[in-house]
PDB file of C-alpha atoms in Angstrom:
ATOM      1  CA  MET A   1       0.055  -0.049  -0.020  1.00 49.00           C
ATOM      2  CA  LYS A   2       2.735   2.313   0.963  1.00 48.00           C
ATOM      3  CA  LYS A   3       4.523   1.336  -2.443  1.00 52.00           C
ATOM      4  CA  LEU A   4       1.375   2.393  -4.362  1.00 48.00           C
ATOM      5  CA  LEU A   5       1.093   5.653  -2.433  1.00 47.00           C
ATOM      6  CA  ARG A   6       4.688   6.520  -3.286  1.00 55.00           C
ATOM      7  CA  ILE A   7       4.055   5.796  -6.909  1.00 52.00           C
ATOM      8  CA  PHE A   8       0.955   7.937  -6.893  1.00 48.00           C
ATOM      9  CA  LEU A   9       2.837  10.810  -5.445  1.00 48.00           C
ATOM     10  CA  VAL A  10       5.591  10.510  -7.991  1.00 47.00           C
ATOM     11  CA  LEU A  11       3.098  10.502 -10.820  1.00 49.00           C
ATOM     12  CA  ILE A  12       1.386  13.675  -9.384  1.00 52.00           C
ATOM     13  CA  MET A  13       4.864  15.413  -9.328  1.00 53.00           C
ATOM     14  CA  ILE A  14       5.601  14.421 -12.891  1.00 49.00           C
ATOM     15  CA  LEU A  15       2.321  15.644 -14.090  1.00 49.00           C
ATOM     16  CA  GLY A  16       2.806  18.953 -12.287  1.00 52.00           C
ATOM     17  CA  ILE A  17       6.266  19.579 -13.843  1.00 46.00           C
ATOM     18  CA  THR A  18       4.926  18.667 -17.338  1.00 48.00           C
ATOM     19  CA  ALA A  19       2.030  21.147 -16.864  1.00 47.00           C
ATOM     20  CA  CYS A  20       4.344  23.913 -15.819  1.00 46.00           C
ATOM     21  CA  SER A  21       6.744  23.297 -18.664  1.00 47.00           C
ATOM     22  CA  SER A  22       3.861  23.291 -21.260  1.00 46.00           C
ATOM     23  CA  LYS A  23       2.762  26.905 -20.233  1.00 48.00           C
ATOM     24  CA  PRO A  24       3.363  29.449 -23.068  1.00 48.00           C
ATOM     25  CA  ALA A  25       6.309  31.680 -22.399  1.00 46.00           C
ATOM     26  CA  GLU A  26       5.221  35.054 -21.215  1.00 49.00           C
ATOM     27  CA  LYS A  27       6.036  37.923 -23.661  1.00 46.00           C
ATOM     28  CA  LYS A  28       8.567  40.335 -22.355  1.00 46.00           C
ATOM     29  CA  GLU A  29       7.392  43.841 -22.539  1.00 44.00           C
ATOM     30  CA  THR A  30       9.679  45.967 -24.634  1.00 44.00           C
ATOM     31  CA  THR A  31       9.604  49.707 -24.018  1.00 43.00           C
ATOM     32  CA  VAL A  32      10.592  51.814 -26.944  1.00 39.00           C
ATOM     33  CA  GLU A  33      12.037  55.168 -25.837  1.00 47.00           C
ATOM     34  CA  LYS A  34      10.455  58.025 -27.534  1.00 60.00           C
ATOM     35  CA  THR A  35      12.918  60.446 -28.992  1.00 70.00           C
ATOM     36  CA  GLU A  36      12.199  63.863 -27.568  1.00 86.00           C
ATOM     37  CA  LYS A  37      12.002  66.516 -30.146  1.00 91.00           C
ATOM     38  CA  LYS A  38      14.316  69.524 -29.901  1.00 95.00           C
ATOM     39  CA  LYS A  39      12.394  72.741 -29.651  1.00 97.00           C
ATOM     40  CA  LEU A  40      13.558  75.761 -31.622  1.00 98.00           C
ATOM     41  CA  ASN A  41      12.037  78.998 -30.135  1.00 98.00           C
ATOM     42  CA  VAL A  42      11.623  81.429 -33.104  1.00 98.00           C
ATOM     43  CA  TYR A  43      10.612  85.081 -32.487  1.00 98.00           C
ATOM     44  CA  CYS A  44       9.137  86.464 -35.591  1.00 98.00           C
ATOM     45  CA  ALA A  45       7.607  89.767 -36.716  1.00 98.00           C
ATOM     46  CA  ALA A  46       3.747  89.595 -36.838  1.00 97.00           C
ATOM     47  CA  SER A  47       3.696  90.195 -40.466  1.00 97.00           C
ATOM     48  CA  MET A  48       5.282  86.780 -41.101  1.00 98.00           C
ATOM     49  CA  THR A  49       2.615  84.783 -39.314  1.00 97.00           C
ATOM     50  CA  GLU A  50       0.864  83.007 -42.311  1.00 97.00           C
ATOM     51  CA  THR A  51       4.041  82.220 -44.201  1.00 98.00           C
ATOM     52  CA  MET A  52       6.033  80.980 -41.168  1.00 98.00           C
ATOM     53  CA  GLU A  53       3.149  78.683 -40.235  1.00 98.00           C
ATOM     54  CA  GLN A  54       3.230  77.154 -43.696  1.00 98.00           C
ATOM     55  CA  ILE A  55       6.996  76.683 -43.391  1.00 98.00           C
ATOM     56  CA  LYS A  56       6.645  75.081 -39.952  1.00 98.00           C
ATOM     57  CA  LYS A  57       4.584  72.204 -41.593  1.00 98.00           C
ATOM     58  CA  VAL A  58       7.100  71.733 -44.293  1.00 98.00           C
ATOM     59  CA  TYR A  59      10.082  71.843 -42.130  1.00 98.00           C
ATOM     60  CA  GLU A  60       8.818  69.602 -39.401  1.00 98.00           C
ATOM     61  CA  GLU A  61       7.892  66.946 -42.024  1.00 97.00           C
ATOM     62  CA  LYS A  62      11.423  66.856 -43.183  1.00 96.00           C
ATOM     63  CA  HIS A  63      12.986  67.083 -39.741  1.00 97.00           C
ATOM     64  CA  LYS A  64      11.001  64.752 -37.409  1.00 96.00           C
ATOM     65  CA  ASP A  65      13.410  65.561 -34.490  1.00 96.00           C
ATOM     66  CA  ILE A  66      12.657  69.370 -34.506  1.00 98.00           C
ATOM     67  CA  GLU A  67       9.645  71.338 -33.110  1.00 98.00           C
ATOM     68  CA  LEU A  68       9.325  74.942 -34.177  1.00 98.00           C
ATOM     69  CA  VAL A  69       7.849  77.157 -31.443  1.00 98.00           C
ATOM     70  CA  TYR A  70       6.873  80.471 -32.825  1.00 98.00           C
ATOM     71  CA  THR A  71       6.087  83.713 -31.004  1.00 98.00           C
ATOM     72  CA  PHE A  72       4.680  86.478 -33.208  1.00 98.00           C
ATOM     73  CA  ASP A  73       4.363  90.083 -32.286  1.00 97.00           C
ATOM     74  CA  SER A  74       5.605  93.472 -33.118  1.00 96.00           C
ATOM     75  CA  SER A  75       9.485  93.515 -33.480  1.00 97.00           C
ATOM     76  CA  GLY A  76       9.747  96.117 -30.680  1.00 96.00           C
ATOM     77  CA  THR A  77       7.830  93.797 -28.177  1.00 96.00           C
ATOM     78  CA  LEU A  78       9.886  90.844 -29.205  1.00 98.00           C
ATOM     79  CA  LYS A  79      13.040  92.670 -28.750  1.00 97.00           C
ATOM     80  CA  LYS A  80      12.017  93.729 -25.232  1.00 97.00           C
ATOM     81  CA  GLN A  81      11.050  90.173 -24.341  1.00 98.00           C
ATOM     82  CA  ILE A  82      14.542  88.922 -25.512  1.00 98.00           C
ATOM     83  CA  GLU A  83      16.226  91.704 -23.426  1.00 97.00           C
ATOM     84  CA  GLN A  84      14.172  90.525 -20.446  1.00 97.00           C
ATOM     85  CA  GLY A  85      15.567  87.027 -20.655  1.00 96.00           C
ATOM     86  CA  ALA A  86      13.125  85.174 -22.782  1.00 97.00           C
ATOM     87  CA  GLU A  87      14.600  81.831 -24.055  1.00 96.00           C
ATOM     88  CA  VAL A  88      15.080  82.468 -27.815  1.00 98.00           C
ATOM     89  CA  ASP A  89      16.934  80.663 -30.437  1.00 98.00           C
ATOM     90  CA  ILE A  90      16.051  82.809 -33.538  1.00 98.00           C
ATOM     91  CA  PHE A  91      15.017  86.334 -34.000  1.00 98.00           C
ATOM     92  CA  ILE A  92      13.478  87.718 -37.188  1.00 98.00           C
ATOM     93  CA  SER A  93      12.616  91.386 -37.047  1.00 98.00           C
ATOM     94  CA  ALA A  94      10.632  93.556 -39.558  1.00 97.00           C
ATOM     95  CA  ALA A  95      13.220  96.242 -39.333  1.00 97.00           C
ATOM     96  CA  GLN A  96      16.947  96.801 -38.803  1.00 97.00           C
ATOM     97  CA  LYS A  97      16.428  98.996 -35.664  1.00 96.00           C
ATOM     98  CA  GLN A  98      15.179  96.211 -33.374  1.00 97.00           C
ATOM     99  CA  MET A  99      17.938  93.796 -34.562  1.00 98.00           C
ATOM    100  CA  ASN A 100      20.667  96.476 -34.166  1.00 98.00           C
ATOM    101  CA  ALA A 101      19.676  96.891 -30.516  1.00 98.00           C
ATOM    102  CA  LEU A 102      20.828  93.229 -29.917  1.00 98.00           C
ATOM    103  CA  ASP A 103      23.925  93.438 -32.167  1.00 98.00           C
ATOM    104  CA  ARG A 104      27.091  94.569 -30.464  1.00 97.00           C
ATOM    105  CA  THR A 105      28.763  95.784 -33.576  1.00 97.00           C
ATOM    106  CA  LYS A 106      25.826  98.239 -33.737  1.00 97.00           C
ATOM    107  CA  THR A 107      25.080  98.721 -29.988  1.00 97.00           C
ATOM    108  CA  PRO A 108      28.147  98.006 -27.937  1.00 97.00           C
ATOM    109  CA  GLU A 109      26.353  98.231 -24.683  1.00 97.00           C
ATOM    110  CA  ALA A 110      23.683  95.535 -25.547  1.00 96.00           C
ATOM    111  CA  ASN A 111      23.456  92.863 -22.818  1.00 94.00           C
ATOM    112  CA  VAL A 112      21.530  90.160 -24.686  1.00 95.00           C
ATOM    113  CA  VAL A 113      23.168  89.768 -28.067  1.00 97.00           C
ATOM    114  CA  ILE A 114      22.831  87.946 -31.412  1.00 98.00           C
ATOM    115  CA  ASP A 115      25.551  85.861 -33.069  1.00 98.00           C
ATOM    116  CA  GLU A 116      26.665  88.524 -35.450  1.00 97.00           C
ATOM    117  CA  SER A 117      28.114  85.991 -37.851  1.00 97.00           C
ATOM    118  CA  SER A 118      24.569  84.508 -38.349  1.00 98.00           C
ATOM    119  CA  ARG A 119      22.846  87.768 -39.209  1.00 98.00           C
ATOM    120  CA  PHE A 120      21.560  88.355 -42.747  1.00 98.00           C
ATOM    121  CA  ASN A 121      18.631  90.107 -44.416  1.00 98.00           C
ATOM    122  CA  LEU A 122      15.979  87.526 -45.222  1.00 98.00           C
ATOM    123  CA  LEU A 123      13.055  89.369 -46.741  1.00 98.00           C
ATOM    124  CA  GLU A 124      11.963  92.687 -48.200  1.00 98.00           C
ATOM    125  CA  ASN A 125       8.318  94.081 -47.996  1.00 98.00           C
ATOM    126  CA  LYS A 126       6.286  96.977 -49.270  1.00 97.00           C
ATOM    127  CA  VAL A 127       4.321  99.538 -47.270  1.00 98.00           C
ATOM    128  CA  VAL A 128       0.828 100.153 -48.618  1.00 98.00           C
ATOM    129  CA  LEU A 129      -2.404 102.055 -47.937  1.00 98.00           C
ATOM    130  CA  ALA A 130      -5.152  99.561 -47.629  1.00 97.00           C
ATOM    131  CA  VAL A 131      -8.917  99.567 -47.371  1.00 96.00           C
ATOM    132  CA  SER A 132     -11.627  96.913 -46.878  1.00 94.00           C
ATOM    133  CA  LYS A 133     -12.952  95.299 -50.053  1.00 88.00           C
ATOM    134  CA  GLY A 134     -15.812  97.426 -51.571  1.00 82.00           C
ATOM    135  CA  ASN A 135     -14.694 100.588 -49.763  1.00 76.00           C
ATOM    136  CA  SER A 136     -16.414 103.471 -51.498  1.00 72.00           C
ATOM    137  CA  LEU A 137     -14.335 106.417 -50.006  1.00 86.00           C
ATOM    138  CA  GLY A 138     -12.437 106.877 -53.404  1.00 87.00           C
ATOM    139  CA  LEU A 139      -8.907 106.682 -51.814  1.00 92.00           C
ATOM    140  CA  LYS A 140      -6.156 106.512 -54.448  1.00 93.00           C
ATOM    141  CA  ASP A 141      -3.057 107.980 -52.855  1.00 95.00           C
ATOM    142  CA  PHE A 142      -1.588 108.452 -49.426  1.00 97.00           C
ATOM    143  CA  THR A 143      -2.233 112.299 -49.756  1.00 96.00           C
ATOM    144  CA  ASP A 144      -5.988 111.425 -49.842  1.00 96.00           C
ATOM    145  CA  LEU A 145      -5.827 110.799 -46.070  1.00 97.00           C
ATOM    146  CA  THR A 146      -6.218 114.567 -45.577  1.00 97.00           C
ATOM    147  CA  LYS A 147      -9.683 114.506 -47.147  1.00 95.00           C
ATOM    148  CA  ALA A 148     -12.601 115.370 -44.832  1.00 94.00           C
ATOM    149  CA  GLU A 149     -14.493 112.050 -45.440  1.00 93.00           C
ATOM    150  CA  ILE A 150     -11.661 110.169 -43.837  1.00 96.00           C
ATOM    151  CA  SER A 151     -12.445 110.115 -40.309  1.00 96.00           C
ATOM    152  CA  LYS A 152     -10.209 107.346 -38.775  1.00 97.00           C
ATOM    153  CA  ILE A 153      -6.818 106.102 -40.035  1.00 98.00           C
ATOM    154  CA  ALA A 154      -5.191 102.986 -38.464  1.00 98.00           C
ATOM    155  CA  LEU A 155      -1.347 103.087 -38.068  1.00 98.00           C
ATOM    156  CA  GLY A 156       1.111 101.019 -36.002  1.00 98.00           C
ATOM    157  CA  ASN A 157       2.477 102.825 -32.959  1.00 96.00           C
ATOM    158  CA  SER A 158       6.156 104.318 -32.707  1.00 93.00           C
ATOM    159  CA  ASP A 159       7.460 100.906 -31.352  1.00 92.00           C
ATOM    160  CA  VAL A 160       6.248  98.885 -34.283  1.00 94.00           C
ATOM    161  CA  PRO A 161       8.293  98.989 -37.526  1.00 96.00           C
ATOM    162  CA  VAL A 162       5.232  99.473 -39.724  1.00 97.00           C
ATOM    163  CA  GLY A 163       4.270 102.484 -37.574  1.00 97.00           C
ATOM    164  CA  GLN A 164       7.912 103.931 -37.842  1.00 96.00           C
ATOM    165  CA  TYR A 165       7.776 103.330 -41.712  1.00 97.00           C
ATOM    166  CA  SER A 166       4.368 105.035 -41.837  1.00 97.00           C
ATOM    167  CA  GLU A 167       5.520 108.018 -39.853  1.00 97.00           C
ATOM    168  CA  GLU A 168       8.578 108.455 -42.052  1.00 96.00           C
ATOM    169  CA  LEU A 169       6.392 108.231 -45.163  1.00 97.00           C
ATOM    170  CA  LEU A 170       3.759 110.678 -43.999  1.00 98.00           C
ATOM    171  CA  LYS A 171       6.227 113.277 -42.754  1.00 97.00           C
ATOM    172  CA  ASN A 172       8.002 113.105 -46.152  1.00 96.00           C
ATOM    173  CA  LEU A 173       4.618 113.808 -47.697  1.00 96.00           C
ATOM    174  CA  LYS A 174       4.138 116.641 -45.198  1.00 97.00           C
ATOM    175  CA  ILE A 175       0.831 115.398 -44.001  1.00 98.00           C
ATOM    176  CA  TRP A 176       1.750 113.956 -40.606  1.00 98.00           C
ATOM    177  CA  ASP A 177       0.755 116.716 -38.465  1.00 98.00           C
ATOM    178  CA  GLU A 178      -2.432 117.322 -40.418  1.00 98.00           C
ATOM    179  CA  ILE A 179      -3.849 113.883 -40.039  1.00 98.00           C
ATOM    180  CA  GLN A 180      -3.034 113.389 -36.299  1.00 97.00           C
ATOM    181  CA  LYS A 181      -6.582 113.935 -34.942  1.00 97.00           C
ATOM    182  CA  LYS A 182      -7.701 110.946 -37.218  1.00 97.00           C
ATOM    183  CA  VAL A 183      -5.157 108.546 -36.210  1.00 98.00           C
ATOM    184  CA  THR A 184      -5.652 105.462 -34.080  1.00 97.00           C
ATOM    185  CA  LEU A 185      -2.548 103.324 -33.056  1.00 98.00           C
ATOM    186  CA  GLY A 186      -2.161  99.623 -33.021  1.00 97.00           C
ATOM    187  CA  SER A 187       0.361  97.591 -30.987  1.00 96.00           C
ATOM    188  CA  ASN A 188       1.277  95.586 -34.108  1.00 96.00           C
ATOM    189  CA  VAL A 189       0.549  95.122 -37.755  1.00 97.00           C
ATOM    190  CA  LYS A 190      -2.001  92.405 -37.212  1.00 97.00           C
ATOM    191  CA  GLU A 191      -3.989  94.646 -34.967  1.00 97.00           C
ATOM    192  CA  VAL A 192      -3.967  97.462 -37.609  1.00 98.00           C
ATOM    193  CA  THR A 193      -5.002  94.976 -40.344  1.00 98.00           C
ATOM    194  CA  THR A 194      -7.946  93.831 -38.311  1.00 98.00           C
ATOM    195  CA  TRP A 195      -9.190  97.275 -37.656  1.00 97.00           C
ATOM    196  CA  ILE A 196      -9.276  97.898 -41.477  1.00 97.00           C
ATOM    197  CA  LYS A 197     -10.840  94.618 -42.302  1.00 96.00           C
ATOM    198  CA  GLU A 198     -13.570  95.117 -39.631  1.00 95.00           C
ATOM    199  CA  GLY A 199     -14.278  98.728 -40.517  1.00 93.00           C
ATOM    200  CA  VAL A 200     -13.054 100.092 -37.224  1.00 95.00           C
ATOM    201  CA  ALA A 201     -10.861 102.393 -39.307  1.00 96.00           C
ATOM    202  CA  ASN A 202     -11.527 103.757 -42.873  1.00 96.00           C
ATOM    203  CA  CYS A 203      -8.140 102.735 -43.911  1.00 97.00           C
ATOM    204  CA  GLY A 204      -4.666 102.032 -42.748  1.00 98.00           C
ATOM    205  CA  ILE A 205      -0.960 101.749 -43.500  1.00 98.00           C
ATOM    206  CA  ILE A 206       0.277  98.150 -43.342  1.00 98.00           C
ATOM    207  CA  TYR A 207       2.578  95.758 -45.329  1.00 98.00           C
ATOM    208  CA  ALA A 208       1.536  94.431 -48.701  1.00 98.00           C
ATOM    209  CA  THR A 209       1.847  90.826 -47.326  1.00 98.00           C
ATOM    210  CA  ASP A 210      -0.768  91.522 -44.555  1.00 98.00           C
ATOM    211  CA  ALA A 211      -3.100  93.132 -47.077  1.00 97.00           C
ATOM    212  CA  TYR A 212      -2.877  90.074 -49.218  1.00 97.00           C
ATOM    213  CA  SER A 213      -3.367  87.660 -46.350  1.00 96.00           C
ATOM    214  CA  ALA A 214      -6.382  89.538 -45.001  1.00 97.00           C
ATOM    215  CA  GLY A 215      -7.946  90.023 -48.393  1.00 96.00           C
ATOM    216  CA  LEU A 216      -7.899  93.804 -48.351  1.00 97.00           C
ATOM    217  CA  GLU A 217      -7.732  96.150 -51.283  1.00 95.00           C
ATOM    218  CA  VAL A 218      -4.402  98.077 -51.799  1.00 96.00           C
ATOM    219  CA  VAL A 219      -5.091 101.531 -53.039  1.00 96.00           C
ATOM    220  CA  ALA A 220      -1.538 102.999 -52.901  1.00 96.00           C
ATOM    221  CA  THR A 221       2.000 101.492 -52.513  1.00 97.00           C
ATOM    222  CA  ALA A 222       5.003 103.529 -51.118  1.00 97.00           C
ATOM    223  CA  LYS A 223       7.284 104.343 -53.986  1.00 92.00           C
ATOM    224  CA  GLU A 224      11.167 104.613 -53.940  1.00 86.00           C
ATOM    225  CA  GLY A 225      11.958 107.786 -52.173  1.00 89.00           C
ATOM    226  CA  MET A 226       8.780 107.948 -49.995  1.00 93.00           C
ATOM    227  CA  ILE A 227      10.516 105.844 -47.382  1.00 93.00           C
ATOM    228  CA  LYS A 228      14.254 106.168 -47.351  1.00 90.00           C
ATOM    229  CA  THR A 229      14.702 103.111 -44.984  1.00 86.00           C
ATOM    230  CA  PRO A 230      14.283  99.926 -46.987  1.00 91.00           C
ATOM    231  CA  VAL A 231      11.640  97.550 -45.434  1.00 96.00           C
ATOM    232  CA  LEU A 232      14.085  94.636 -44.615  1.00 98.00           C
ATOM    233  CA  TYR A 233      13.626  91.683 -42.334  1.00 98.00           C
ATOM    234  CA  PRO A 234      16.947  90.705 -40.682  1.00 98.00           C
ATOM    235  CA  ALA A 235      17.356  87.292 -39.087  1.00 98.00           C
ATOM    236  CA  ALA A 236      19.889  85.988 -36.675  1.00 98.00           C
ATOM    237  CA  VAL A 237      20.570  83.324 -34.047  1.00 98.00           C
ATOM    238  CA  LEU A 238      20.894  84.534 -30.383  1.00 98.00           C
ATOM    239  CA  LYS A 239      24.355  84.023 -28.965  1.00 97.00           C
ATOM    240  CA  ASN A 240      22.952  82.333 -25.886  1.00 97.00           C
ATOM    241  CA  SER A 241      20.879  79.854 -27.890  1.00 98.00           C
ATOM    242  CA  LYS A 242      21.105  76.201 -26.622  1.00 96.00           C
ATOM    243  CA  ASN A 243      20.447  74.974 -30.109  1.00 97.00           C
ATOM    244  CA  SER A 244      22.651  77.136 -32.267  1.00 97.00           C
ATOM    245  CA  LYS A 245      23.485  74.377 -34.755  1.00 98.00           C
ATOM    246  CA  GLU A 246      19.845  73.525 -35.404  1.00 98.00           C
ATOM    247  CA  ALA A 247      18.999  77.221 -35.430  1.00 98.00           C
ATOM    248  CA  LYS A 248      21.507  77.968 -38.093  1.00 98.00           C
ATOM    249  CA  GLU A 249      20.240  75.032 -40.199  1.00 98.00           C
ATOM    250  CA  PHE A 250      16.736  76.393 -39.986  1.00 98.00           C
ATOM    251  CA  LEU A 251      17.873  79.828 -41.134  1.00 98.00           C
ATOM    252  CA  GLU A 252      19.624  78.160 -44.092  1.00 98.00           C
ATOM    253  CA  PHE A 253      16.336  76.433 -44.946  1.00 98.00           C
ATOM    254  CA  LEU A 254      14.517  79.794 -45.032  1.00 98.00           C
ATOM    255  CA  LYS A 255      16.847  80.841 -47.919  1.00 97.00           C
ATOM    256  CA  GLY A 256      15.939  77.936 -50.109  1.00 97.00           C
ATOM    257  CA  ASP A 257      13.604  77.717 -53.073  1.00 97.00           C
ATOM    258  CA  GLU A 258      10.791  76.067 -51.137  1.00 97.00           C
ATOM    259  CA  CYS A 259      10.502  78.937 -48.660  1.00 98.00           C
ATOM    260  CA  LYS A 260      11.043  81.430 -51.405  1.00 98.00           C
ATOM    261  CA  ALA A 261       7.856  80.237 -53.122  1.00 98.00           C
ATOM    262  CA  ILE A 262       5.877  80.622 -49.910  1.00 98.00           C
ATOM    263  CA  PHE A 263       7.236  84.063 -49.129  1.00 98.00           C
ATOM    264  CA  GLU A 264       6.770  85.467 -52.632  1.00 98.00           C
ATOM    265  CA  LYS A 265       3.201  84.222 -52.933  1.00 97.00           C
ATOM    266  CA  VAL A 266       1.948  86.630 -50.411  1.00 97.00           C
ATOM    267  CA  GLY A 267       4.167  89.550 -51.707  1.00 96.00           C
ATOM    268  CA  PHE A 268       7.466  89.345 -49.945  1.00 98.00           C
ATOM    269  CA  THR A 269      10.622  89.365 -52.002  1.00 97.00           C
ATOM    270  CA  MET A 270      13.970  87.669 -50.905  1.00 98.00           C
ATOM    271  CA  ALA A 271      16.362  90.250 -49.750  1.00 97.00           C
ATOM    272  CA  LYS A 272      19.591  90.648 -51.901  1.00 89.00           C
TER     273      LYS A 272
END
């Protein structure tokens, strides 16, 4: 009896071992580490909003490891934010003045500075007098701003490049003082553009590119001599950028044919 019991116990043990060995091997979980994208912080003049958003899609499709993080505003506001310590890799201004303030070859006392070797003029724009579509005021020239039927003119303020260009133009035409009571000032070119489109102002002075993007009617374009300062957009990498290699590569991309087509479609020309 004891012998049978021992045999029975041995059989149970054998069956248990067989059952364990027949269990399917558990799949080992594999963890795939996600590659974290490198963020490039790009501060751009507000007038570049539409074109730069298009370029973002193209660039990120080609560079899966890069994420472009844009901040759009007036060049004066962006310059101040950079000076106050904002983490920025690239600055593209709508005028030389704001870039010069961060360039020690132009402003020796500047605290936050660009890498001067990376600086170049990217684009050129035009200053225009624009109205909403179907405007019946009969504006044909900048000097028409003095007409009695024009009650409100939208301009950029003195910190905004388009405002500085507008002031220079209107002073050269000798109508700056005369129209002051009609002027309403915007904090950047997009605000001025919106006021024209929504009828808050009868008309306004903006860039040709913003008029195109907003579907406005251009009634006059500043001719050579009306503005002595060329409407150039300088670009540069900040010296304290943590991603200077990638930032320089992106600026090189902006010079290429693909970006050229995007810029020129809305009225920019590539700077010479």
